[in-house]
Amino acid sequence: MRAVVEKPDLVVGLPAGRTPIKIYRAVAALSDARHLDWSRVRTFNLDEFITSGDELPPYQRFMHEHLFAHINVPAAHIHFPNGRAADLPAECDRYERAIDEAGGLDVVLLGIGANGHIGFNEPGQALSGRTHIATLERDSRVANADLFGGEVDRVPAHALSMGMATILRARKILLAAIGHEKAAAIRSMRKGAVSTLMPASLLQLHPDVTVMLDPPAAASLH
Ligand code: GLP
């Protein structure tokens, strides 16, 4: 919030997911109470499912409901990777370029998957640095089932996601986690080896990371 006051043309990276809902609610309430001006802010969401159809894509729908409908950020300043583009690799390049042309991310807010994923950078022998087509783990599809009427088989198997290098280029990183199911990932992220098998551990390479945890998520740190 203070960042928007200090730099009205802030470039922000944002996640979907259950974790940021309360943060977005607080941002909306404070923006309203303090007449905070988001008209020059630009937003780039971390990821979006690859879907077909005419309705709003799932994470766009989520973001409009929980944040964008409540602040005065112009629609033209809101960016998502387009999971319906005819040429998905070209779309990934376009998204990276759009972030660069905006001057790079000043700040990115992150959640974390129980398996340590960030955005949709899933654990693996290798990670993509840049925006890429991601194949989702079963657990990640289960975690997103709410957006698809609770039916995990309706959750797409693929998404477009910023890469870890895209995220690590942000000047400031904020990560939020709630619940005991995130405790093991938080411990590995903070105290484990830097490994592509735990994508969140790569955040150890960044000089300015703030982690916000509830007590159950922080339980394994002591
Ligand atoms: C999702 C998103 C991530 C999010 C994470 C945690 O699948 N792709 O950006 O941070 O998983 O989600 P939640 O906050 O619902 O636990």
PDB file of N, CA and C and ligand atoms in Angstrom, residues 15-20 46-47 59 111-113 117 119-120 144 182, ligand 1:
ATOM      1  N   PRO A  15      -0.469 -12.896  -7.360  1.00  0.00           N
ATOM      2  CA  PRO A  15      -0.896 -14.291  -7.448  1.00  0.00           C
ATOM      3  C   PRO A  15      -2.407 -14.436  -7.292  1.00  0.00           C
ATOM      4  N   ALA A  16      -2.939 -15.534  -7.817  1.00  0.00           N
ATOM      5  CA  ALA A  16      -4.274 -15.975  -7.416  1.00  0.00           C
ATOM      6  C   ALA A  16      -4.074 -16.966  -6.260  1.00  0.00           C
ATOM      7  N   GLY A  17      -5.120 -17.630  -5.838  1.00  0.00           N
ATOM      8  CA  GLY A  17      -4.999 -18.601  -4.742  1.00  0.00           C
ATOM      9  C   GLY A  17      -5.773 -18.140  -3.528  1.00  0.00           C
ATOM     10  N   ARG A  18      -5.949 -19.077  -2.578  1.00  0.00           N
ATOM     11  CA  ARG A  18      -6.729 -18.725  -1.374  1.00  0.00           C
ATOM     12  C   ARG A  18      -5.975 -17.766  -0.472  1.00  0.00           C
ATOM     13  N   THR A  19      -4.644 -17.925  -0.412  1.00  0.00           N
ATOM     14  CA  THR A  19      -3.845 -17.139   0.537  1.00  0.00           C
ATOM     15  C   THR A  19      -4.022 -15.630   0.375  1.00  0.00           C
ATOM     16  N   PRO A  20      -3.964 -15.080  -0.839  1.00  0.00           N
ATOM     17  CA  PRO A  20      -4.023 -13.609  -0.932  1.00  0.00           C
ATOM     18  C   PRO A  20      -5.419 -13.023  -0.769  1.00  0.00           C
ATOM     19  N   LEU A  46       0.906 -13.741 -12.078  1.00  0.00           N
ATOM     20  CA  LEU A  46       1.957 -14.749 -12.207  1.00  0.00           C
ATOM     21  C   LEU A  46       1.633 -15.812 -13.234  1.00  0.00           C
ATOM     22  N   ASP A  47       0.357 -16.168 -13.325  1.00  0.00           N
ATOM     23  CA  ASP A  47       0.032 -17.350 -14.110  1.00  0.00           C
ATOM     24  C   ASP A  47      -1.439 -17.363 -14.516  1.00  0.00           C
ATOM     25  N   TYR A  59      -8.256 -17.463 -13.511  1.00  0.00           N
ATOM     26  CA  TYR A  59      -7.544 -16.545 -12.618  1.00  0.00           C
ATOM     27  C   TYR A  59      -7.938 -15.090 -12.879  1.00  0.00           C
ATOM     28  N   GLY A 111       2.273 -16.537  -3.317  1.00  0.00           N
ATOM     29  CA  GLY A 111       1.866 -17.605  -2.414  1.00  0.00           C
ATOM     30  C   GLY A 111       2.876 -18.727  -2.600  1.00  0.00           C
ATOM     31  N   ILE A 112       2.596 -19.863  -2.010  1.00  0.00           N
ATOM     32  CA  ILE A 112       3.489 -21.023  -2.164  1.00  0.00           C
ATOM     33  C   ILE A 112       2.633 -22.279  -2.164  1.00  0.00           C
ATOM     34  N   GLY A 113       2.935 -23.209  -3.039  1.00  0.00           N
ATOM     35  CA  GLY A 113       2.225 -24.486  -3.027  1.00  0.00           C
ATOM     36  C   GLY A 113       2.759 -25.366  -1.903  1.00  0.00           C
ATOM     37  N   HIS A 117       5.858 -25.077  -4.901  1.00  0.00           N
ATOM     38  CA  HIS A 117       5.792 -24.352  -6.171  1.00  0.00           C
ATOM     39  C   HIS A 117       5.528 -22.866  -5.935  1.00  0.00           C
ATOM     40  N   GLY A 119       4.104 -19.548  -8.268  1.00  0.00           N
ATOM     41  CA  GLY A 119       3.373 -19.434  -9.533  1.00  0.00           C
ATOM     42  C   GLY A 119       2.967 -20.848  -9.908  1.00  0.00           C
ATOM     43  N   PHE A 120       3.323 -21.285 -11.120  1.00  0.00           N
ATOM     44  CA  PHE A 120       3.176 -22.705 -11.450  1.00  0.00           C
ATOM     45  C   PHE A 120       4.530 -23.289 -11.821  1.00  0.00           C
ATOM     46  N   ASN A 144      -6.543 -26.324  -6.768  1.00  0.00           N
ATOM     47  CA  ASN A 144      -7.269 -25.315  -7.550  1.00  0.00           C
ATOM     48  C   ASN A 144      -8.681 -25.748  -7.927  1.00  0.00           C
ATOM     49  N   LYS A 182       1.404 -25.840   4.677  1.00  0.00           N
ATOM     50  CA  LYS A 182       2.516 -25.130   4.021  1.00  0.00           C
ATOM     51  C   LYS A 182       3.801 -25.175   4.855  1.00  0.00           C
TER      52      LYS A 182
HETATM   53  C1  GLP B   1      -1.668 -21.886  -6.958  1.00  0.00           C
HETATM   54  C2  GLP B   1      -1.079 -20.721  -7.767  1.00  0.00           C
HETATM   55  C3  GLP B   1       0.032 -20.070  -7.034  1.00  0.00           C
HETATM   56  C4  GLP B   1      -0.365 -19.979  -5.572  1.00  0.00           C
HETATM   57  C5  GLP B   1      -0.319 -21.361  -4.982  1.00  0.00           C
HETATM   58  C6  GLP B   1      -0.858 -21.452  -3.566  1.00  0.00           C
HETATM   59  O1  GLP B   1      -1.896 -23.026  -7.663  1.00  0.00           O
HETATM   60  N1  GLP B   1      -0.683 -21.039  -9.092  1.00  0.00           N
HETATM   61  O2  GLP B   1       0.322 -18.801  -7.599  1.00  0.00           O
HETATM   62  O3  GLP B   1       0.514 -19.164  -4.869  1.00  0.00           O
HETATM   63  O4  GLP B   1      -0.903 -22.305  -5.859  1.00  0.00           O
HETATM   64  O5  GLP B   1      -2.242 -21.411  -3.553  1.00  0.00           O
HETATM   65  P1  GLP B   1      -3.103 -21.185  -2.234  1.00  0.00           P
HETATM   66  O6  GLP B   1      -2.831 -19.801  -1.794  1.00  0.00           O
HETATM   67  O7  GLP B   1      -4.524 -21.395  -2.674  1.00  0.00           O
HETATM   68  O8  GLP B   1      -2.640 -22.211  -1.254  1.00  0.00           O
END
